XYZ file of C-alpha atoms in Angstrom:
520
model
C 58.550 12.562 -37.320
C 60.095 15.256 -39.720
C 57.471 12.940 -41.994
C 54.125 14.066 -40.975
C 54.519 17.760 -40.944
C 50.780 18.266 -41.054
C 50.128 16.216 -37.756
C 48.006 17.712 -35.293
C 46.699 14.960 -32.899
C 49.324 12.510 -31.617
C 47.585 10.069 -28.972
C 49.968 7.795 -27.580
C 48.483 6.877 -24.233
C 48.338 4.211 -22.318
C 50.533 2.006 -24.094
C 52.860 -0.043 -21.838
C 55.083 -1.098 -24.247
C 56.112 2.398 -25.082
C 59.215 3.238 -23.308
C 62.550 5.162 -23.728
C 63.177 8.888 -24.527
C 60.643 11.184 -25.689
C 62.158 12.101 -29.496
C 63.229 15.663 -29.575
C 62.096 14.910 -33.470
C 58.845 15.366 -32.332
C 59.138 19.191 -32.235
C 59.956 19.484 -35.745
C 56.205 18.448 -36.016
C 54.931 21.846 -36.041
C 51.280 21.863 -36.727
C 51.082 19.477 -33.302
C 48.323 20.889 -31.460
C 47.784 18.167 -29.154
C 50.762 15.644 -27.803
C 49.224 12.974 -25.683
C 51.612 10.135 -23.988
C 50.572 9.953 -20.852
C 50.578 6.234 -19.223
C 53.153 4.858 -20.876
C 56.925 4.016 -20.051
C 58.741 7.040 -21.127
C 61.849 7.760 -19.264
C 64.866 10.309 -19.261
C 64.052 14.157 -19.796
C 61.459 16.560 -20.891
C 62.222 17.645 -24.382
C 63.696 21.466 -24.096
C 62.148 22.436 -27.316
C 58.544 22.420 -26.754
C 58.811 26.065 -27.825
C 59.079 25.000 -31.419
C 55.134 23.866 -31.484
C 53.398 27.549 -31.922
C 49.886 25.589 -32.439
C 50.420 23.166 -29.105
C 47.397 23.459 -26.655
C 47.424 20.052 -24.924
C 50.736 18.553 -23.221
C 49.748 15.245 -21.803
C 53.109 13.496 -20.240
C 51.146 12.247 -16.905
C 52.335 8.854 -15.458
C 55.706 8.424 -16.606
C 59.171 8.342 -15.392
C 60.215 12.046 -16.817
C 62.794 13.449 -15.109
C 64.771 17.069 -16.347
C 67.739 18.575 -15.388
C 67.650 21.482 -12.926
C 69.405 24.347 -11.985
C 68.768 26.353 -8.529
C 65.778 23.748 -8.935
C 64.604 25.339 -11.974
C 63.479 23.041 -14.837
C 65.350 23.444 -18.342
C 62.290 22.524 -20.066
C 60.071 25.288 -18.681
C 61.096 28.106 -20.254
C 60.539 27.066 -23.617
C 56.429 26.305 -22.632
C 56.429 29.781 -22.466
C 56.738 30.684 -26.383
C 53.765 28.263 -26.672
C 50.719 30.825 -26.259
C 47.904 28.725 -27.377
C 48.309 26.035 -24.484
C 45.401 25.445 -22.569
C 46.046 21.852 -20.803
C 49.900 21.087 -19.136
C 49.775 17.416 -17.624
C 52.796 15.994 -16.105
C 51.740 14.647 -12.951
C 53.057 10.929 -11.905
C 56.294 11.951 -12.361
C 59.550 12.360 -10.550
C 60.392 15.925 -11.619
C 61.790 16.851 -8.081
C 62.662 20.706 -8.136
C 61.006 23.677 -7.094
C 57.868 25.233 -8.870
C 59.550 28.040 -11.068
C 57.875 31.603 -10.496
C 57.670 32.287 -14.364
C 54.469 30.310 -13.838
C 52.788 33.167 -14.179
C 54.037 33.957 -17.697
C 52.535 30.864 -19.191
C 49.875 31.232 -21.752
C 46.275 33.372 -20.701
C 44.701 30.711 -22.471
C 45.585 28.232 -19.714
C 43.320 26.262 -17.879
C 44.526 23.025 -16.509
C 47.877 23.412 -15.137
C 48.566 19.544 -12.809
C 52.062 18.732 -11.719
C 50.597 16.041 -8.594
C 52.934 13.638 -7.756
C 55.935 15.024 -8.997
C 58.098 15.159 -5.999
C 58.034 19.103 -6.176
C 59.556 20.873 -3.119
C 59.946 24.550 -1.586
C 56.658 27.144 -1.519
C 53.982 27.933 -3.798
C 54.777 30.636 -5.521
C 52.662 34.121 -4.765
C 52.939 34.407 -8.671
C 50.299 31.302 -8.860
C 48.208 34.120 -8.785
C 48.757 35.501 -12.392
C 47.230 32.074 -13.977
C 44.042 34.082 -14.314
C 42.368 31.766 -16.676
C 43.326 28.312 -14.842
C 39.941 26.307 -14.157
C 41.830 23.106 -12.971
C 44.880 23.180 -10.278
C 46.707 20.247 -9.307
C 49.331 20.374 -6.491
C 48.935 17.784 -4.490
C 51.078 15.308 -3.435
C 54.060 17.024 -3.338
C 56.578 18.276 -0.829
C 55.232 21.983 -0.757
C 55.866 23.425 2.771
C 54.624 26.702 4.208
C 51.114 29.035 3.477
C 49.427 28.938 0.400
C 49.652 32.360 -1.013
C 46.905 34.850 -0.603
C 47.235 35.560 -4.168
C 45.285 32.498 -5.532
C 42.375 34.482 -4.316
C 42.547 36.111 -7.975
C 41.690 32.528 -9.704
C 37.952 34.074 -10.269
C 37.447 31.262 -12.481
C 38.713 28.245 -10.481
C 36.656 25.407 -10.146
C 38.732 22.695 -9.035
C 42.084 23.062 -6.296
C 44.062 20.266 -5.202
C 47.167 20.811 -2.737
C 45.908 17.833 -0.699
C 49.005 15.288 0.485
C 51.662 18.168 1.252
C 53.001 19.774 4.623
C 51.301 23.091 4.112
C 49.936 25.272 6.689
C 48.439 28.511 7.919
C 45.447 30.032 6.770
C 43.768 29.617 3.757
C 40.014 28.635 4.134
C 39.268 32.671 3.998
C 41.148 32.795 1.046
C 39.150 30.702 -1.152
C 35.771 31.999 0.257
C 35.547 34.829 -2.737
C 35.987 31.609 -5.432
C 32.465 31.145 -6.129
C 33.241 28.942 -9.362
C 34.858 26.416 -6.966
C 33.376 23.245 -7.634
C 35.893 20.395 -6.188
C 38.303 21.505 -3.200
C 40.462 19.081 -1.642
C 43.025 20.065 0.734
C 43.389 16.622 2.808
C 46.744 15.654 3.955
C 48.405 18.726 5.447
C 49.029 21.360 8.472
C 46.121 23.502 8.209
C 45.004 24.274 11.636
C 42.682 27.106 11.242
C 38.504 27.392 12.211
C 36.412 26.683 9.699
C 35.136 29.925 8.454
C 31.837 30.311 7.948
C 31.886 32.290 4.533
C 32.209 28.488 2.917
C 29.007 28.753 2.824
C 29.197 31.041 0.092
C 30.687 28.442 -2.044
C 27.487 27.714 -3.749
C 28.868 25.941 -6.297
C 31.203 23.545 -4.430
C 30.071 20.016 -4.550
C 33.230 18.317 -3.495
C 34.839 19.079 -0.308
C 38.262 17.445 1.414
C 39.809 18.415 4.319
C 40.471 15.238 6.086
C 43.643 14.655 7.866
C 44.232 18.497 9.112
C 43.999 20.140 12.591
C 41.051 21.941 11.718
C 39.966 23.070 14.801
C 36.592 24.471 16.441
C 32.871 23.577 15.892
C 31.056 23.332 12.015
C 29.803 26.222 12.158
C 25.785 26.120 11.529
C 25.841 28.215 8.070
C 27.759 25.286 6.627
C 25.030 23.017 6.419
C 23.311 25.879 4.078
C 25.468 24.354 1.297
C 22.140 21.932 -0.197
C 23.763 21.327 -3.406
C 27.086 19.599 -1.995
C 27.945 15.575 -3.032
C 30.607 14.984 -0.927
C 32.145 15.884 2.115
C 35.265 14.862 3.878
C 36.069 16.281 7.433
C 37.421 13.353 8.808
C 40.775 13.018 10.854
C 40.600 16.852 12.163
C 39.824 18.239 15.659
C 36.194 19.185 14.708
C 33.983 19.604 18.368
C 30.159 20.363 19.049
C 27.408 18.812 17.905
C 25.505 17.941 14.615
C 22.492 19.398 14.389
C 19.538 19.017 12.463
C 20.216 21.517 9.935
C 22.168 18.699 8.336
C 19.154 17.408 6.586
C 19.402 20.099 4.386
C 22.459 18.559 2.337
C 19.386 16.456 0.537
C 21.590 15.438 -2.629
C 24.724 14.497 -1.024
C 26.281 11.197 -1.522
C 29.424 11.001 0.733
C 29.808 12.201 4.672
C 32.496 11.347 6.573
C 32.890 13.344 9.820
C 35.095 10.237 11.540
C 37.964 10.911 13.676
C 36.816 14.035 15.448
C 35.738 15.215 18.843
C 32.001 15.438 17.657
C 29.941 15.065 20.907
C 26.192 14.787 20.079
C 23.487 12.611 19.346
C 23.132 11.241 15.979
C 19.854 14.048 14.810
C 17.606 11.921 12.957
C 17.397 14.541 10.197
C 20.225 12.383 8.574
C 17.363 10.142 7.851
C 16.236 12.625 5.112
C 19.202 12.545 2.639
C 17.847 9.579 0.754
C 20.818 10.181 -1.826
C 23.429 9.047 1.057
C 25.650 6.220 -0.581
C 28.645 6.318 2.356
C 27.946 7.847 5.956
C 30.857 7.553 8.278
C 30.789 8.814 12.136
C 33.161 7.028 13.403
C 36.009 7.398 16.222
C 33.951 10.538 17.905
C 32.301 11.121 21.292
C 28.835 10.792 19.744
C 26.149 9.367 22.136
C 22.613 8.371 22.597
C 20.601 5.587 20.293
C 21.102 5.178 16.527
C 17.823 6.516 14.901
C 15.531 4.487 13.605
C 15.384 7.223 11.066
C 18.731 6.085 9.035
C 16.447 3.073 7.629
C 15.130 5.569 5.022
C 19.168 5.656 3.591
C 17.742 3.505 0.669
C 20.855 4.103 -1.136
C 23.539 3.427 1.326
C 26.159 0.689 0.912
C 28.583 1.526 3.617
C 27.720 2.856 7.350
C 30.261 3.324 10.403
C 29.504 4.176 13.269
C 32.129 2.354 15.687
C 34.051 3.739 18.186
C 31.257 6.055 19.939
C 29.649 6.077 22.730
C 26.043 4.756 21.267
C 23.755 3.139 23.370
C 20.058 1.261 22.836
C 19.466 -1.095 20.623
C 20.494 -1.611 16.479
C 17.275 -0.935 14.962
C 15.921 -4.120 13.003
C 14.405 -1.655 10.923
C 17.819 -1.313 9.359
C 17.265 -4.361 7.558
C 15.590 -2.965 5.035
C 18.643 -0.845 4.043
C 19.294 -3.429 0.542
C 22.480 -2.237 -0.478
C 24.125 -2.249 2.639
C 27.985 -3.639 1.903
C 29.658 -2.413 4.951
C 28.522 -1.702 8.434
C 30.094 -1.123 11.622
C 29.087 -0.679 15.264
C 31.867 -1.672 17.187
C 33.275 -0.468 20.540
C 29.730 1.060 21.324
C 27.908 0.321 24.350
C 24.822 -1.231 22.360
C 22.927 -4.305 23.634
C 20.295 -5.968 22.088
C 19.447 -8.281 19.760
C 21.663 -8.039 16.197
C 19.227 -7.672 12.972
C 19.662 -10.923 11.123
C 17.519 -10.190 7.953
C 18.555 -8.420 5.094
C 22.057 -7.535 4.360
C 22.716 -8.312 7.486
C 23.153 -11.910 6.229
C 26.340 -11.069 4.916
C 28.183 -9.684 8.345
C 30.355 -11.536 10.190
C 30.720 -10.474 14.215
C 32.974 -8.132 13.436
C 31.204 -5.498 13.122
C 29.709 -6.004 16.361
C 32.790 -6.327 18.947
C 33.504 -4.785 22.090
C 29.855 -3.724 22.715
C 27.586 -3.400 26.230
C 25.196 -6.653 25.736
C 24.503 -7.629 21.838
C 23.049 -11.172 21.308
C 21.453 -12.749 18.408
C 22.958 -15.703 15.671
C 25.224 -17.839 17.020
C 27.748 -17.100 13.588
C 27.467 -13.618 15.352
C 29.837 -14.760 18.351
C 27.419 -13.483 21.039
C 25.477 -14.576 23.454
C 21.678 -16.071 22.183
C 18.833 -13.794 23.433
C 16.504 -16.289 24.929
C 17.326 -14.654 28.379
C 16.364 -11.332 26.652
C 12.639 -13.203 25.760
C 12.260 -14.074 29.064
C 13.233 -11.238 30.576
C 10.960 -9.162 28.596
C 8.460 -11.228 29.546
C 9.134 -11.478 32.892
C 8.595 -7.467 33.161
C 5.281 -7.563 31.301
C 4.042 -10.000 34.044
C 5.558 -7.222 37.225
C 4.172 -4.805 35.229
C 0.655 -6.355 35.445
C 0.620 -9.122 37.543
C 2.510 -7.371 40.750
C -0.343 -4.503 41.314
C -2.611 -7.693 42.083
C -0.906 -9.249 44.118
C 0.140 -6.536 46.270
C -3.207 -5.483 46.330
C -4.324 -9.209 47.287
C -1.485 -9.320 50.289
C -2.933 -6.059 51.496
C -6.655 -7.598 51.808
C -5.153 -10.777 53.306
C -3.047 -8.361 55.955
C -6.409 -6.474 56.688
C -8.355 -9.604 56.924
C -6.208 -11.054 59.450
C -5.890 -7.827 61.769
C -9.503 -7.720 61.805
C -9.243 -11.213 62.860
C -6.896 -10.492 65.785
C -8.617 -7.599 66.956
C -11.868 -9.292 67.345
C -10.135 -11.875 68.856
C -8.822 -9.639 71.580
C -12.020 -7.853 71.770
C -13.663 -11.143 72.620
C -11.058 -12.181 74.829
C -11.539 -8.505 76.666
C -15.286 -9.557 76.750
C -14.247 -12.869 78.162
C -12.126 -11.870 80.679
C -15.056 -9.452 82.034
C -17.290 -12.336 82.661
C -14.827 -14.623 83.770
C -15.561 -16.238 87.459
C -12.120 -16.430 89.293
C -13.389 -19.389 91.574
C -13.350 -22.485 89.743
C -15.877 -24.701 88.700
C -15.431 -27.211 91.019
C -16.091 -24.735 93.452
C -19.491 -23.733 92.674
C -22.065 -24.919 94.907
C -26.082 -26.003 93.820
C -28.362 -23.166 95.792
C -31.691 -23.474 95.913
C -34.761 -20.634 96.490
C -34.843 -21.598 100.124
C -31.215 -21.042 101.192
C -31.239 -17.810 98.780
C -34.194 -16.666 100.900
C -32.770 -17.537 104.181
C -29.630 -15.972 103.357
C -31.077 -12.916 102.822
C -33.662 -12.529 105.690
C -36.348 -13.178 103.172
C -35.179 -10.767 100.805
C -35.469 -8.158 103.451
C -34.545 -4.784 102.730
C -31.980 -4.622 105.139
C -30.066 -6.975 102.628
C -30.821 -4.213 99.513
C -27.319 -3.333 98.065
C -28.860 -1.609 95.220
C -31.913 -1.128 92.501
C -32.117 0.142 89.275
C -33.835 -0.540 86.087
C -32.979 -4.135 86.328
C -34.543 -4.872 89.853
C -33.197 -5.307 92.951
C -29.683 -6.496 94.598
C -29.409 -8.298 97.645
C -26.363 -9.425 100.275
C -26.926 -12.508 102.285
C -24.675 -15.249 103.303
C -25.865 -18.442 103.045
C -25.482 -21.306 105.935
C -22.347 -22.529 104.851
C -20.805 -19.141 105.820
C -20.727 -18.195 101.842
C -21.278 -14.979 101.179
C -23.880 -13.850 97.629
C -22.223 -10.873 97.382
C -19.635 -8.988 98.641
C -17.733 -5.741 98.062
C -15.203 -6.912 96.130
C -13.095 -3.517 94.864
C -14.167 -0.394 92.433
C -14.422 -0.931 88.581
C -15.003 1.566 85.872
C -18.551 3.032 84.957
C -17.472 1.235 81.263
C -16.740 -2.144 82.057
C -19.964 -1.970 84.672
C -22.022 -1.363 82.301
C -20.576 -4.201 79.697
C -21.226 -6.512 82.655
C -25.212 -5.500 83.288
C -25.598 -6.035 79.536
C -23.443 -9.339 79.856
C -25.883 -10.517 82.916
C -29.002 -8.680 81.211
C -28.914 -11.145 78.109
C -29.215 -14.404 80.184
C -32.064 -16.528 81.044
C -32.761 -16.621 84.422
C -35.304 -18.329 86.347
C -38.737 -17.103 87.964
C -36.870 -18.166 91.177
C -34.679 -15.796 90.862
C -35.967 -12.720 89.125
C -35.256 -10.726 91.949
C -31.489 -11.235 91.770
C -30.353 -8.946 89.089
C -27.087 -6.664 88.603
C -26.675 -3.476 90.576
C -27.868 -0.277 89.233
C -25.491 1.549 87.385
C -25.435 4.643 90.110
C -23.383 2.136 92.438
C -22.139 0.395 90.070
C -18.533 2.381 90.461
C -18.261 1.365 94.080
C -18.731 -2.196 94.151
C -17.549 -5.732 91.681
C -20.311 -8.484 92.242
C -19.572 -12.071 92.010
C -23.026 -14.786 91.860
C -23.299 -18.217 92.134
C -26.696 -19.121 90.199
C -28.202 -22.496 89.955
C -31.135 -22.916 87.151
């Protein structure tokens, strides 16, 4: 290496075949501004002499098997990285470094930006002097085994834009910490103990488009302000202990890409404002208490290719309006209570029934493993006809009823009439009379024989020669049912003969009840 003094750039990267020691030769390269040999095979320790390379800016060593020797945890090869003032990029994540973090950190050159040890193995705290990196831009922690808070101290990274401590066993707070980064751009923090509220000052954050804080104990509802963030890609809230409801303020994310809110205690309805972020590429709501129907409104997600909404409480139907969503690749509505036929155009050619189990009452394709909706036709149908059909014929049943009470009413009424007229002596009692005996019987139609008069004529008692007696007092009856009878006896036909026999007058009528005989 001793060879090609003059070297600045050496790119090694990504070769597999490239495996061994790192040469400590290669710091006698001095002019090396750049070493790159990330991706390849390298094993054994970190060269101690990195010191030697006053020009080096870039250390790339990421995704190797480096290892160095440490004592009290500290690694040898640090300290030299610190004569090396021009450095602006330190790489050596993806490797098994194990140790602690050393607390010279903070002495590293001002010129640093990127400064990634993820995946390292790294143990013990973050150091409070993480703090003193004022010129870092890109932090990479994460997965490590970093326990405890994260210091307040990397509240003085003004000039932060991307933090990564996700995949730790950190804690505490440190949501309020970060609030005053406004040059954040990508902050992940997935993976650990944090178990605080989520602050409302992220929303002043303006620059953060990528956000990460799945698998926490975040606690406490989204508070309202955080939907303010319009310019945010992608956020990740999923696997926490996030309550409350989404509301419709979440329409204002109009240029995100990625939501995932699964695994929470989220309790609403889904607000159909989601409908408006027409940049949505992966939604995911899954494994909450969310309730009501799925909005017909998510059909204007022209760009989504994965939806999950399983393990709800959903009801209603799965819009067929859906259908239209083209570069749908995943979808799930399982464990819901949905019912309903299952779209069957679209991408919905693709699904199998899984992503339709253990719901209230789907139907549709057979290759969906549920029942065919012919019933659901039918039943439809069946409630258009009760919807029309049953007012007529309830209304025709209530004519028929009134018809036939009418019926029976008059049919008493003429049996009352009936029964008023009715001549308790049998037929085949009834004797023929002439004028003669009707005259004898009643002296001649002498006065003597007048029972009454009134404006029908005359009534006379006689008893003819047989003994038989005209009329007789037979017992009271009512001034009503008299005077039904004189109209009864007024409407027949009688003969000259015996136009002087005629009803009683309606002032006796209460005292007496006439029975005749009459022969025409």
């Amino acid at each position: 290496m001793s060879s090609v003094s003059n070297l600045e750039q050496l790119h090694l990267w990504g070769n597999d075949n490239l495996n061994g020691n790192i040469p400590e030769s290669i710091c006698n390269v001095s002019n090396l501004k750049t070493i790159a040999l990330g991706a390849n095979s390298f094993s054994g320790h970190i060269p101690n002499c990195f010191g030697n390379l006053k020009f080096l800016e870039n250390l790339l060593l990421w995704k190797n098997n480096l290892t160095t020797p440490t004592s009290n945890g500290q690694w040898s090869f640090f300290p030299s990285l610190l004569n090396c003032t021009s450095l602006r990029v330190i790489d050596l994540s993806v490797n098994p470094l194990d140790g602690v973090l050393p607390t010279s950190i903070s002495n590293l050159s001002a010129s640093l930006g990127n400064f990634s040890v993820g995946e390292c193995n790294i143990g013990g705290t973050i150091p409070r002097e993480i703090g003193g990196l004022n010129g870092v831009y890109f932090l990479q922690l994460n997965s490590n085994n970093f326990i405890g808070s994260v210091p307040a101290t990397i509240a003085r990274l003004e000039n932060l834009q991307s933090l990564s401590l996700g995949g730790n066993k950190l804690q505490g707070p440190i949501l309020h910490h970060l609030c005053g980064l406004k040059s954040l751009y990508d902050l992940s923090l997935d993976v650990n103990e944090f178990d605080e509220p989520l602050p409302a000052c992220l929303s002043d954050l303006t620059s953060l488009r990528k956000l990460s804080l799945s698998d926490n104990k975040f606690h406490s509802p989204i508070p309202a302000s955080f939907w303010s963030l319009e310019d945010i890609l992608e956020v990740d809230l999923s696997s926490n202990y996030f309550n409350g409801s989404l509301p419709s303020d979440i329409g204002n994310l109009k240029v995100i890409t990625r939501l995932d809110l699964s695994r929470n205690l989220l309790s609403s309805d889904i607000p159909r404002a989601l409908g408006s972020l027409s940049g949505l590429q992966l939604m995911s709501l899954s494994h909450n208490r969310l309730q009501g129907p799925i909005p017909d409104s998510l059909r204007d997600l022209m760009s989504l290719t994965s939806l999950d909404l399983s393990d709800n409480n959903l009801s209603g139907v799965i819009p067929k309006s859906l259908e239209k969503l083209g570069h749908l690749e995943y979808f799930n509505v399982s464990s819901n209570r949905l019912e309903g036929e299952i779209p069957s155009g679209g991408s919905f050619t693709n699904f199998t029934d899984q992503p339709f189990l253990n719901n209230y009452a789907l139907c549709g394709s057979p290759r969906f493993r549920v029942s065919p909706c012919v019933h659901q036709h039918h039943k439809k149908t069946l409630l258009h006809a009760l919807r029309y059909v049953l007012p007529i014929f309830a209304s025709i049943i209530i004519v028929a009823a009134l018809i036939i009470v009418c019926i029976q009413l008059k049919k008493k009424k003429k049996s009352t009439k009936s029964a008023i007229v009715e001549d308790p002596i049998p037929l085949k009692e009834w004797k023929r009379i002439s004028y003669d005996q009707l005259s004898k019987g009643t002296d001649g139609f002498s006065e003597a024989n007048i029972l009454g008069s009134g404006s029908f004529g005359t009534v006379y008692s006689g008893t003819l020669s047989d003994g038989t007696q005209v009329a007789q007092h037979q017992k009271k009856i009512s001034d009503r049912r008299c005077r039904r009878l004189i109209r009864l006896v007024a409407g027949l036909e009688m003969s000259s003969a015996l136009s002087k026999v005629v009803l009683l007058a309606c002032t006796r009528c209460s005292r007496f009840h006439l029975r005749f005989r009459f022969v025409f």
